[in-house]
Structure formats: structure tokens, C-alpha cells
Short mmCIF file of C-alpha atoms in Angstrom, two decimals:
data_model
loop_
_atom_site.label_atom_id
_atom_site.label_comp_id
_atom_site.label_asym_id
_atom_site.label_seq_id
_atom_site.Cartn_x
_atom_site.Cartn_y
_atom_site.Cartn_z
CA GLN A 1357 -3.25 -7.37 -9.02
CA GLY A 1358 -1.03 -10.22 -7.94
CA ILE A 1359 0.89 -12.15 -10.57
CA HIS A 1360 0.16 -15.85 -10.24
CA TYR A 1361 1.73 -17.19 -13.43
CA LEU A 1362 3.62 -15.91 -16.46
CA PHE A 1363 2.28 -15.84 -20.02
CA PRO A 1364 4.41 -17.59 -22.70
CA VAL A 1365 6.04 -14.35 -23.93
CA GLN A 1366 6.94 -13.49 -20.32
CA VAL A 1367 8.51 -16.91 -19.74
CA GLY A 1368 10.56 -16.50 -22.94
CA VAL A 1369 11.83 -13.04 -22.02
CA TRP A 1370 12.51 -14.03 -18.39
CA SER A 1371 14.59 -16.97 -19.63
CA GLU A 1372 16.39 -14.86 -22.26
CA THR A 1373 17.28 -12.12 -19.79
CA ARG A 1374 18.27 -14.61 -17.08
CA ALA A 1375 15.73 -13.07 -14.70
CA GLY A 1376 16.97 -9.55 -15.23
CA CYS A 1377 20.68 -10.35 -14.92
CA SER A 1378 21.65 -10.52 -18.59
CA SER A 1379 24.51 -8.45 -19.96
CA ARG A 1380 22.51 -7.93 -23.17
CA HIS A 1381 21.36 -4.36 -23.59
CA ASP A 1382 18.71 -4.45 -26.32
CA LEU A 1383 15.51 -6.45 -26.42
CA CYS A 1384 12.81 -6.41 -29.09
CA ILE A 1385 9.54 -8.22 -28.37
CA CYS A 1386 6.88 -8.94 -30.96
CA ALA A 1387 3.67 -10.59 -29.76
CA PRO A 1388 -0.09 -10.03 -30.11
CA THR A 1389 -1.99 -7.42 -28.11
CA GLY A 1390 -2.88 -8.72 -24.66
CA SER A 1391 -0.09 -11.31 -24.60
CA GLY A 1392 1.77 -9.73 -21.68
CA LYS A 1393 4.58 -7.88 -23.46
CA THR A 1394 4.72 -4.96 -21.04
CA LEU A 1395 5.30 -7.15 -18.00
CA ALA A 1396 7.60 -9.35 -20.10
CA TYR A 1397 10.18 -6.57 -20.18
CA ALA A 1398 9.11 -4.63 -17.06
CA LEU A 1399 9.79 -7.48 -14.62
CA PRO A 1400 13.38 -8.29 -15.71
CA LEU A 1401 14.09 -4.57 -16.17
CA ALA A 1402 13.08 -3.79 -12.59
CA GLN A 1403 14.85 -6.88 -11.26
CA GLY A 1404 18.07 -6.13 -13.10
CA LEU A 1405 18.22 -2.44 -12.14
CA SER A 1406 16.99 -2.73 -8.55
CA LYS A 1407 20.41 -3.61 -7.16
CA ARG A 1408 22.30 -0.90 -9.04
CA VAL A 1409 22.02 2.50 -7.39
CA ILE A 1410 22.92 5.11 -10.00
CA CYS A 1411 20.90 8.32 -10.36
CA ARG A 1412 20.62 8.58 -14.16
CA VAL A 1413 18.63 7.15 -17.05
CA ARG A 1414 19.37 3.43 -17.20
CA ALA A 1415 16.67 2.08 -19.48
CA LEU A 1416 14.73 3.34 -22.48
CA VAL A 1417 11.47 1.91 -23.80
CA VAL A 1418 10.49 3.24 -27.24
CA LEU A 1419 6.84 3.01 -28.26
CA PRO A 1420 4.97 4.15 -31.38
CA THR A 1421 2.18 6.25 -29.82
CA HIS A 1422 1.68 8.64 -26.91
CA ASP A 1423 -1.27 6.62 -25.57
CA LEU A 1424 0.72 3.39 -25.56
CA ALA A 1425 3.69 5.14 -23.95
CA HIS A 1426 1.43 6.41 -21.15
CA GLN A 1427 -0.12 2.97 -20.64
CA VAL A 1428 3.30 1.30 -20.45
CA ALA A 1429 4.65 4.01 -18.13
CA MET A 1430 1.82 3.33 -15.68
CA VAL A 1431 2.68 -0.39 -15.60
CA LEU A 1432 6.40 0.34 -15.30
CA ARG A 1433 5.75 2.76 -12.43
CA GLU A 1434 3.84 0.12 -10.49
CA VAL A 1435 6.53 -2.52 -10.99
CA CYS A 1436 9.57 -0.26 -10.58
CA GLU A 1437 8.39 1.72 -7.56
CA SER A 1438 7.96 -1.56 -5.68
CA VAL A 1439 11.76 -2.01 -5.86
CA GLY A 1440 12.71 1.63 -5.27
CA LEU A 1441 13.11 2.77 -8.88
CA SER A 1442 11.48 5.79 -10.50
CA VAL A 1443 10.00 6.06 -14.00
CA GLY A 1444 9.88 9.10 -16.25
CA GLU A 1445 7.71 9.53 -19.30
CA VAL A 1446 8.67 11.60 -22.36
CA ALA A 1447 6.52 11.98 -25.46
CA GLY A 1448 6.79 14.03 -28.62
CA LYS A 1449 4.31 15.07 -31.25
CA GLY A 1450 6.64 15.68 -34.16
CA SER A 1451 7.28 13.41 -37.10
CA LEU A 1452 10.52 11.47 -37.21
#
């Protein structure tokens, strides 16, 4: 599954995060299904954290459903493990 080019939302996020080196801490992305949102934040997240060795939670991705959280965690695992990072997945069933 090689990445050959970035979708528009990915280009926008990559530019905004300065390729994972931004000092900004929060990012909210709104784009249609299938537009590449998951990789849009996964790539700069992995890039930005890969050079910082600290054994603790350093990023949080909040999603509205368990199924979507699992799908995103699988993508994050693939991207993050390639640069030596680990991904945990937490889901709840209660109402907020």
C-alpha cells in the first residue's frame, strides 16, 4: 500500500502542521468520507513524534464510534509502527 501522492486534505494538513513539526497541539479536520482524513493526521503525527522518545501517551484521537476508532487505530498502527511508535486503542460504551 505505497503512498504515491497526497489527497487535497492531506496536503492542507501537512502544510498546516509543517510536516509534523508544528508547535500547535490541536487539530480538527472536517472532510467527506474517503477523502484521506486518517492519513492526513496520521502522517504528521507519526513524523512529529518519531524523534521524541518518551514512554507515555503523547497524542489522542477522539472519534464518535467504536467501529471508526478501530478502523483509525489500524491505520495509525501501520503508520506509527514503521517509525518505532506504538498505538493503543480505548473505547467506551457509555453515554457522555
